[in-house]
mmCIF file of C-alpha atoms and ligand atoms in Angstrom:
data_model
loop_
_atom_site.group_PDB
_atom_site.id
_atom_site.type_symbol
_atom_site.label_atom_id
_atom_site.label_comp_id
_atom_site.label_asym_id
_atom_site.label_seq_id
_atom_site.Cartn_x
_atom_site.Cartn_y
_atom_site.Cartn_z
ATOM 1 C CA MET A 1 -71.255 62.477 -46.477
ATOM 2 C CA LYS A 2 -69.044 65.235 -45.149
ATOM 3 C CA PHE A 3 -66.080 65.077 -47.558
ATOM 4 C CA LYS A 4 -65.587 63.693 -51.039
ATOM 5 C CA ILE A 5 -62.584 63.813 -53.329
ATOM 6 C CA VAL A 6 -63.202 63.963 -57.080
ATOM 7 C CA SER A 7 -60.731 64.084 -59.957
ATOM 8 C CA ASP A 8 -60.712 63.572 -63.687
ATOM 9 C CA SER A 9 -59.278 60.313 -64.981
ATOM 10 C CA SER A 10 -55.894 61.823 -65.788
ATOM 11 C CA SER A 11 -54.980 61.179 -62.120
ATOM 12 C CA ASP A 12 -54.894 57.436 -62.993
ATOM 13 C CA LEU A 13 -56.766 56.717 -59.731
ATOM 14 C CA LEU A 14 -60.005 54.733 -59.718
ATOM 15 C CA THR A 15 -60.624 54.321 -55.994
ATOM 16 C CA LEU A 16 -59.256 55.552 -52.691
ATOM 17 C CA PRO A 17 -59.136 53.138 -49.776
ATOM 18 C CA GLN A 18 -60.448 55.375 -47.014
ATOM 19 C CA VAL A 19 -62.316 58.428 -48.278
ATOM 20 C CA PRO A 20 -65.242 58.640 -50.744
ATOM 21 C CA PHE A 21 -63.758 59.245 -54.184
ATOM 22 C CA ALA A 22 -64.981 59.515 -57.773
ATOM 23 C CA SER A 23 -63.001 59.626 -60.997
ATOM 24 C CA VAL A 24 -64.647 61.440 -63.920
ATOM 25 C CA PRO A 25 -63.498 59.953 -67.231
ATOM 26 C CA LEU A 26 -62.019 61.796 -70.166
ATOM 27 C CA HIS A 27 -62.683 60.232 -73.568
ATOM 28 C CA ILE A 28 -60.216 59.047 -76.193
ATOM 29 C CA ILE A 29 -61.537 59.098 -79.751
ATOM 30 C CA VAL A 30 -59.814 56.955 -82.359
ATOM 31 C CA GLY A 31 -61.564 57.229 -85.727
ATOM 32 C CA SER A 32 -65.146 56.067 -85.154
ATOM 33 C CA ARG A 33 -64.362 54.410 -81.802
ATOM 34 C CA GLU A 34 -64.595 56.034 -78.428
ATOM 35 C CA PHE A 35 -62.798 54.825 -75.295
ATOM 36 C CA ILE A 36 -64.099 56.038 -71.950
ATOM 37 C CA ASP A 37 -61.268 56.268 -69.419
ATOM 38 C CA ASP A 38 -63.071 54.516 -66.569
ATOM 39 C CA ALA A 39 -62.464 51.274 -64.643
ATOM 40 C CA ALA A 40 -63.776 49.213 -67.568
ATOM 41 C CA VAL A 41 -61.581 50.664 -70.306
ATOM 42 C CA ASP A 42 -59.639 48.028 -72.252
ATOM 43 C CA LEU A 43 -56.132 49.510 -72.326
ATOM 44 C CA GLU A 44 -54.779 46.746 -74.548
ATOM 45 C CA LEU A 45 -57.526 47.278 -77.098
ATOM 46 C CA LEU A 46 -56.892 51.034 -77.005
ATOM 47 C CA GLU A 47 -53.209 50.441 -77.715
ATOM 48 C CA LYS A 48 -53.991 48.013 -80.578
ATOM 49 C CA THR A 49 -56.587 50.341 -82.060
ATOM 50 C CA LEU A 50 -54.178 53.274 -81.917
ATOM 51 C CA SER A 51 -51.330 51.342 -83.561
ATOM 52 C CA ALA A 52 -53.584 50.165 -86.386
ATOM 53 C CA HIS A 53 -55.246 53.547 -86.931
ATOM 54 C CA LYS A 54 -53.849 55.890 -89.566
ATOM 55 C CA GLY A 55 -56.180 58.885 -89.261
ATOM 56 C CA PRO A 56 -56.527 61.491 -86.533
ATOM 57 C CA SER A 57 -57.283 60.644 -82.912
ATOM 58 C CA GLY A 58 -58.101 62.926 -80.016
ATOM 59 C CA THR A 59 -59.512 63.367 -76.543
ATOM 60 C CA ALA A 60 -62.436 65.103 -74.860
ATOM 61 C CA CYS A 61 -62.701 66.411 -71.311
ATOM 62 C CA PRO A 62 -65.651 65.779 -68.972
ATOM 63 C CA GLY A 63 -68.789 67.901 -69.341
ATOM 64 C CA VAL A 64 -70.463 69.868 -66.540
ATOM 65 C CA ASP A 65 -73.057 67.124 -65.936
ATOM 66 C CA ASP A 66 -70.339 64.499 -65.548
ATOM 67 C CA TRP A 67 -68.777 66.568 -62.778
ATOM 68 C CA LEU A 68 -72.146 67.222 -61.119
ATOM 69 C CA ARG A 69 -72.904 63.494 -61.020
ATOM 70 C CA ALA A 70 -69.524 62.866 -59.381
ATOM 71 C CA PHE A 71 -70.051 65.568 -56.732
ATOM 72 C CA GLY A 72 -73.186 63.578 -55.798
ATOM 73 C CA GLU A 73 -74.554 64.451 -52.372
ATOM 74 C CA ALA A 74 -71.328 65.506 -50.702
ATOM 75 C CA GLU A 75 -71.290 68.525 -48.372
ATOM 76 C CA ASN A 76 -67.653 69.328 -49.133
ATOM 77 C CA VAL A 77 -66.002 68.370 -52.399
ATOM 78 C CA PHE A 78 -62.295 68.678 -53.110
ATOM 79 C CA CYS A 79 -61.794 68.302 -56.836
ATOM 80 C CA VAL A 80 -58.451 67.987 -58.655
ATOM 81 C CA THR A 81 -58.188 68.520 -62.424
ATOM 82 C CA ILE A 82 -55.568 68.153 -65.133
ATOM 83 C CA THR A 83 -53.751 71.395 -66.024
ATOM 84 C CA SER A 84 -56.083 74.092 -67.350
ATOM 85 C CA ALA A 85 -53.342 75.097 -69.810
ATOM 86 C CA LEU A 86 -53.887 71.914 -71.837
ATOM 87 C CA SER A 87 -57.474 70.826 -71.187
ATOM 88 C CA GLY A 88 -60.987 72.202 -70.696
ATOM 89 C CA SER A 89 -61.463 69.909 -67.700
ATOM 90 C CA TYR A 90 -60.822 72.641 -65.103
ATOM 91 C CA ASN A 91 -63.236 75.104 -66.733
ATOM 92 C CA SER A 92 -65.930 72.508 -66.932
ATOM 93 C CA ALA A 93 -65.396 71.577 -63.256
ATOM 94 C CA MET A 94 -65.619 75.295 -62.338
ATOM 95 C CA SER A 95 -68.981 75.592 -64.112
ATOM 96 C CA ALA A 96 -70.178 72.505 -62.254
ATOM 97 C CA LYS A 97 -69.011 74.036 -58.951
ATOM 98 C CA ARG A 98 -71.036 77.208 -59.634
ATOM 99 C CA GLU A 99 -74.165 75.208 -60.462
ATOM 100 C CA TYR A 100 -73.755 72.911 -57.474
ATOM 101 C CA GLU A 101 -73.248 75.707 -54.968
ATOM 102 C CA GLU A 102 -76.144 77.667 -56.422
ATOM 103 C CA GLN A 103 -78.457 74.686 -56.169
ATOM 104 C CA PHE A 104 -77.243 73.705 -52.663
ATOM 105 C CA PRO A 105 -76.145 76.900 -50.864
ATOM 106 C CA ASP A 106 -74.906 74.975 -47.817
ATOM 107 C CA ARG A 107 -72.518 72.861 -49.864
ATOM 108 C CA PHE A 108 -68.987 73.701 -50.923
ATOM 109 C CA VAL A 109 -66.759 72.676 -53.839
ATOM 110 C CA HIS A 110 -63.084 73.554 -54.105
ATOM 111 C CA ILE A 111 -61.443 72.969 -57.489
ATOM 112 C CA ILE A 112 -57.689 72.573 -57.656
ATOM 113 C CA ASP A 113 -56.073 73.209 -61.032
ATOM 114 C CA SER A 114 -53.110 70.837 -60.701
ATOM 115 C CA LEU A 115 -51.208 72.664 -63.495
ATOM 116 C CA SER A 116 -49.992 69.119 -64.063
ATOM 117 C CA THR A 117 -51.362 65.630 -64.490
ATOM 118 C CA GLY A 118 -51.003 61.931 -63.587
ATOM 119 C CA PRO A 119 -48.828 61.228 -60.558
ATOM 120 C CA GLU A 120 -48.636 64.844 -59.368
ATOM 121 C CA MET A 121 -52.450 64.820 -59.181
ATOM 122 C CA ALA A 122 -52.316 61.486 -57.359
ATOM 123 C CA LEU A 123 -49.961 63.018 -54.758
ATOM 124 C CA ILE A 124 -52.402 65.886 -54.174
ATOM 125 C CA ILE A 125 -55.296 63.447 -53.863
ATOM 126 C CA GLU A 126 -53.453 61.198 -51.405
ATOM 127 C CA LYS A 127 -52.570 64.267 -49.322
ATOM 128 C CA LEU A 128 -56.231 65.343 -49.332
ATOM 129 C CA GLN A 129 -57.168 61.880 -48.097
ATOM 130 C CA GLU A 130 -54.618 62.148 -45.286
ATOM 131 C CA LEU A 131 -55.872 65.601 -44.248
ATOM 132 C CA ILE A 132 -59.498 64.462 -44.256
ATOM 133 C CA LEU A 133 -58.693 61.327 -42.245
ATOM 134 C CA SER A 134 -56.836 63.367 -39.657
ATOM 135 C CA GLY A 135 -60.160 65.025 -38.858
ATOM 136 C CA LYS A 136 -59.225 68.545 -39.928
ATOM 137 C CA GLU A 137 -61.825 71.181 -40.717
ATOM 138 C CA ARG A 138 -62.482 72.348 -44.275
ATOM 139 C CA GLU A 139 -60.598 75.641 -43.934
ATOM 140 C CA ASP A 140 -57.513 73.920 -42.533
ATOM 141 C CA ILE A 141 -57.569 71.319 -45.294
ATOM 142 C CA LEU A 142 -57.842 74.109 -47.832
ATOM 143 C CA ARG A 143 -54.884 75.986 -46.396
ATOM 144 C CA GLU A 144 -52.711 72.889 -46.105
ATOM 145 C CA ILE A 145 -53.473 71.497 -49.544
ATOM 146 C CA THR A 146 -52.756 74.880 -51.125
ATOM 147 C CA ALA A 147 -49.341 74.914 -49.435
ATOM 148 C CA TYR A 148 -48.749 71.272 -50.439
ATOM 149 C CA THR A 149 -49.338 71.951 -54.143
ATOM 150 C CA GLN A 150 -46.458 74.454 -53.955
ATOM 151 C CA ARG A 151 -44.071 71.648 -53.116
ATOM 152 C CA THR A 152 -45.063 68.952 -55.593
ATOM 153 C CA HIS A 153 -43.588 68.645 -59.052
ATOM 154 C CA LEU A 154 -43.817 66.622 -62.279
ATOM 155 C CA PHE A 155 -41.062 65.401 -64.580
ATOM 156 C CA PHE A 156 -41.606 63.260 -67.663
ATOM 157 C CA SER A 157 -39.705 61.207 -70.213
ATOM 158 C CA LEU A 158 -41.400 60.690 -73.576
ATOM 159 C CA GLU A 159 -40.343 58.754 -76.667
ATOM 160 C CA THR A 160 -42.579 60.764 -78.966
ATOM 161 C CA LEU A 161 -44.741 63.891 -78.771
ATOM 162 C CA ARG A 162 -46.868 62.847 -81.745
ATOM 163 C CA ASN A 163 -50.276 62.731 -80.076
ATOM 164 C CA LEU A 164 -49.523 65.884 -78.080
ATOM 165 C CA ALA A 165 -48.524 67.743 -81.251
ATOM 166 C CA ASN A 166 -51.386 66.394 -83.397
ATOM 167 C CA ASN A 167 -53.840 67.630 -80.780
ATOM 168 C CA GLY A 168 -52.258 71.044 -80.387
ATOM 169 C CA ARG A 169 -51.000 70.450 -76.808
ATOM 170 C CA VAL A 170 -47.392 71.329 -77.682
ATOM 171 C CA SER A 171 -46.241 73.806 -80.274
ATOM 172 C CA PRO A 172 -44.992 72.423 -83.612
ATOM 173 C CA ALA A 173 -41.555 73.889 -82.776
ATOM 174 C CA VAL A 174 -41.341 71.882 -79.558
ATOM 175 C CA ALA A 175 -42.593 68.742 -81.295
ATOM 176 C CA LYS A 176 -39.979 69.182 -83.992
ATOM 177 C CA LEU A 177 -37.186 69.434 -81.438
ATOM 178 C CA ALA A 178 -38.284 66.086 -80.080
ATOM 179 C CA GLY A 179 -39.086 64.423 -83.344
ATOM 180 C CA ILE A 180 -36.042 62.262 -83.990
ATOM 181 C CA LEU A 181 -36.447 58.509 -83.822
ATOM 182 C CA GLY A 182 -34.643 56.937 -80.866
ATOM 183 C CA ILE A 183 -34.535 60.223 -78.958
ATOM 184 C CA ARG A 184 -36.430 60.619 -75.693
ATOM 185 C CA VAL A 185 -37.291 64.005 -74.317
ATOM 186 C CA VAL A 186 -37.046 64.727 -70.619
ATOM 187 C CA GLY A 187 -39.096 67.613 -69.354
ATOM 188 C CA GLN A 188 -41.252 69.038 -66.615
ATOM 189 C CA ALA A 189 -44.590 70.707 -66.020
ATOM 190 C CA SER A 190 -43.902 74.449 -66.219
ATOM 191 C CA PRO A 191 -45.265 76.828 -63.553
ATOM 192 C CA GLN A 192 -47.996 77.702 -66.098
ATOM 193 C CA GLY A 193 -48.961 74.042 -66.489
ATOM 194 C CA GLU A 194 -47.468 73.470 -69.918
ATOM 195 C CA LEU A 195 -44.871 71.015 -71.186
ATOM 196 C CA GLN A 196 -41.376 72.308 -70.796
ATOM 197 C CA LEU A 197 -38.568 70.335 -72.414
ATOM 198 C CA LEU A 198 -35.309 70.137 -70.475
ATOM 199 C CA ASN A 199 -33.142 67.754 -72.443
ATOM 200 C CA LYS A 200 -32.959 65.138 -75.181
ATOM 201 C CA CYS A 201 -31.580 61.696 -74.490
ATOM 202 C CA ARG A 202 -30.483 58.690 -76.490
ATOM 203 C CA GLY A 203 -30.966 55.603 -74.340
ATOM 204 C CA GLU A 204 -32.442 54.830 -70.947
ATOM 205 C CA GLN A 205 -29.337 55.537 -68.873
ATOM 206 C CA CYS A 206 -29.312 59.133 -70.024
ATOM 207 C CA VAL A 207 -32.954 59.571 -68.977
ATOM 208 C CA LEU A 208 -32.384 57.996 -65.580
ATOM 209 C CA SER A 209 -29.276 60.023 -64.787
ATOM 210 C CA ASN A 210 -30.898 63.237 -66.026
ATOM 211 C CA ILE A 211 -33.907 62.753 -63.791
ATOM 212 C CA LEU A 212 -31.675 62.088 -60.764
ATOM 213 C CA LYS A 213 -29.740 65.234 -61.628
ATOM 214 C CA TYR A 214 -32.923 67.349 -61.847
ATOM 215 C CA LEU A 215 -34.154 65.924 -58.545
ATOM 216 C CA ARG A 216 -30.905 66.978 -56.865
ATOM 217 C CA GLU A 217 -31.045 70.416 -58.476
ATOM 218 C CA MET A 218 -34.590 70.929 -57.188
ATOM 219 C CA GLY A 219 -33.536 70.070 -53.661
ATOM 220 C CA TYR A 220 -35.485 66.804 -53.531
ATOM 221 C CA GLN A 221 -34.764 65.096 -50.199
ATOM 222 C CA GLY A 222 -36.496 61.733 -50.188
ATOM 223 C CA GLY A 223 -40.207 62.737 -50.206
ATOM 224 C CA LYS A 224 -42.926 60.551 -51.724
ATOM 225 C CA VAL A 225 -42.548 59.724 -55.437
ATOM 226 C CA LEU A 226 -45.198 58.265 -57.749
ATOM 227 C CA ILE A 227 -44.238 57.083 -61.235
ATOM 228 C CA SER A 228 -46.755 56.154 -63.932
ATOM 229 C CA HIS A 229 -45.694 54.501 -67.161
ATOM 230 C CA ASN A 230 -47.051 53.350 -70.500
ATOM 231 C CA ALA A 231 -45.763 49.812 -71.125
ATOM 232 C CA ASN A 232 -42.437 50.581 -69.465
ATOM 233 C CA GLU A 233 -42.374 48.839 -66.116
ATOM 234 C CA LYS A 234 -38.694 48.091 -66.575
ATOM 235 C CA MET A 235 -37.619 51.728 -66.624
ATOM 236 C CA ALA A 236 -40.161 52.779 -64.006
ATOM 237 C CA SER A 237 -38.814 50.132 -61.676
ATOM 238 C CA ALA A 238 -35.161 51.037 -62.376
ATOM 239 C CA LEU A 239 -35.920 54.696 -61.707
ATOM 240 C CA ALA A 240 -37.782 53.840 -58.499
ATOM 241 C CA ASP A 241 -34.803 51.763 -57.303
ATOM 242 C CA SER A 242 -32.267 54.465 -57.969
ATOM 243 C CA ILE A 243 -34.398 57.139 -56.273
ATOM 244 C CA ARG A 244 -34.727 54.869 -53.215
ATOM 245 C CA GLU A 245 -30.990 54.248 -53.148
ATOM 246 C CA ASN A 246 -29.735 57.737 -53.918
ATOM 247 C CA PHE A 247 -32.123 59.654 -51.681
ATOM 248 C CA HIS A 248 -33.065 57.037 -49.049
ATOM 249 C CA ALA A 249 -36.650 57.625 -50.105
ATOM 250 C CA PRO A 250 -39.035 55.321 -48.219
ATOM 251 C CA ASP A 251 -42.143 55.774 -50.379
ATOM 252 C CA VAL A 252 -41.540 55.385 -54.124
ATOM 253 C CA ARG A 253 -44.246 53.587 -56.130
ATOM 254 C CA PHE A 254 -44.859 52.912 -59.808
ATOM 255 C CA TYR A 255 -47.893 51.738 -61.789
ATOM 256 C CA PRO A 256 -49.268 51.675 -65.347
ATOM 257 C CA ALA A 257 -50.985 54.866 -66.510
ATOM 258 C CA ARG A 258 -54.636 54.643 -67.508
ATOM 259 C CA ALA A 259 -56.114 55.669 -70.855
ATOM 260 C CA LEU A 260 -55.760 59.470 -71.006
ATOM 261 C CA CYS A 261 -52.159 59.649 -69.815
ATOM 262 C CA SER A 262 -51.260 56.545 -71.861
ATOM 263 C CA PHE A 263 -52.624 58.200 -74.994
ATOM 264 C CA TYR A 264 -50.486 61.328 -74.585
ATOM 265 C CA ALA A 265 -47.416 59.840 -72.873
ATOM 266 C CA GLU A 266 -47.404 57.063 -75.537
ATOM 267 C CA LYS A 267 -45.488 53.791 -75.407
ATOM 268 C CA GLY A 268 -42.431 53.961 -73.196
ATOM 269 C CA GLY A 269 -43.518 57.243 -71.552
ATOM 270 C CA LEU A 270 -42.882 57.878 -67.859
ATOM 271 C CA LEU A 271 -44.447 60.514 -65.607
ATOM 272 C CA ILE A 272 -42.803 61.218 -62.252
ATOM 273 C CA GLY A 273 -44.589 63.099 -59.497
ATOM 274 C CA LEU A 274 -42.620 64.060 -56.415
ATOM 275 C CA GLU A 275 -42.795 65.831 -53.086
ATOM 276 C CA LEU A 276 -40.143 68.422 -52.347
ATOM 277 C CA GLY A 277 -39.019 69.789 -49.021
HETATM 278 O O1 LIG B 1 -59.186 67.933 -72.557
HETATM 279 C C1 LIG B 1 -58.617 66.991 -73.097
HETATM 280 O O2 LIG B 1 -59.046 66.472 -74.127
HETATM 281 C C2 LIG B 1 -57.351 66.423 -72.473
HETATM 282 C C3 LIG B 1 -56.101 67.039 -72.967
HETATM 283 C C4 LIG B 1 -54.869 66.633 -72.199
HETATM 284 C C5 LIG B 1 -53.576 67.071 -72.808
HETATM 285 C C6 LIG B 1 -52.315 66.826 -72.059
HETATM 286 C C7 LIG B 1 -52.120 65.490 -71.457
HETATM 287 C C8 LIG B 1 -50.719 65.206 -70.986
HETATM 288 C C9 LIG B 1 -50.525 63.788 -70.538
HETATM 289 C C10 LIG B 1 -48.062 63.924 -71.127
HETATM 290 C C11 LIG B 1 -46.795 64.340 -70.502
HETATM 291 C C12 LIG B 1 -46.834 65.212 -69.290
HETATM 292 C C13 LIG B 1 -47.098 66.649 -69.561
HETATM 293 C C14 LIG B 1 -47.293 67.491 -68.337
HETATM 294 C C15 LIG B 1 -47.510 68.923 -68.611
HETATM 295 C C16 LIG B 1 -48.224 69.690 -67.573
HETATM 296 C C17 LIG B 1 -49.137 63.381 -70.240
#
C-alpha cells in the first residue's frame, strides 16, 4: 500500500471512499464507563449517560501503540490530529512516527497538527485524498497540503463550555464569559489552535448572521464548507442553506459529530470548517 491517511476520531470520519484510511479513537470517560469513539460507539447512550451523570467526566487521547496499529503496513502515511494546544494526540502520533520510521527506514509518516478539530480536519483529509488520487508524488502532496492548511478555518457556536472548562481546555475566565443560560458563544480556532471567543449571542438568528459576517470578513468566496453538529440538524441545515445562497457555494455539507466532538461541543453545538481563497 503506497499511501494511507490516518486521523484521530475528532475528525468525525470513519471511512474514506477511495483511499485507505484509519480513524484512531479517543476515549470518553463518564464515571466508571468508558466510550470508545469508533464506528460502534452508541452516541445516544453516551448522551443519556452524560445527562444522568453528576460527577466528573473526561477524555483520553490515543496512545503510541494505537497510532502504530493504524499506520499498519503503509509506505507513506499522512496523519492528521486534533490541535496539539488542547490534546496529547499530536505528541503521541509524533512518538509513533519516530518508532515507525526507525523500525522501517524506507517508510515515511507525516503528521499534520490541524491546530483545529472536526470539520477543518475533515477538509484536510478530503484534500489529501484528492491529491493522492490525482497520482501526485509524496513531496508534491506534502507541499500542497501544507499550503492548503493555510487556507482552511474553523468557526464554532456553542451553548455551553462546561465540559471544556471542567477538563481545563478553556480558561475559567473564558468559561465564565460564556456561562449564562440561553447565551451561545461564537468563536474560532486561534492561530495557536486554542478556542477564541468572538461574540455572545441570544438566539439562533444572531449566531447565523454572525457567522455569515465573519465569513465575509475573512474573504470567504464560496469554497467547500463542512458543518458538524451535536443534535442540531435544524441550525446546521439553516446555516448550510444561507451559505449556499449568500456565497453561491456549491459544496456545503452537514452531519452529526461523533463522540469526541459531541462531548466537547455539547448539545446544540456547531462546528464549521471552511476553505478560503
Ligand atoms: O486529548 C484529549 O483528551 C482530547 C481533548 C480535546 C479538547 C478539545 C476538543 C474540542 C472539540 C469544541 C469546539 C471547537 C474548538 C476548536 C478549537 C481549536 C470541539
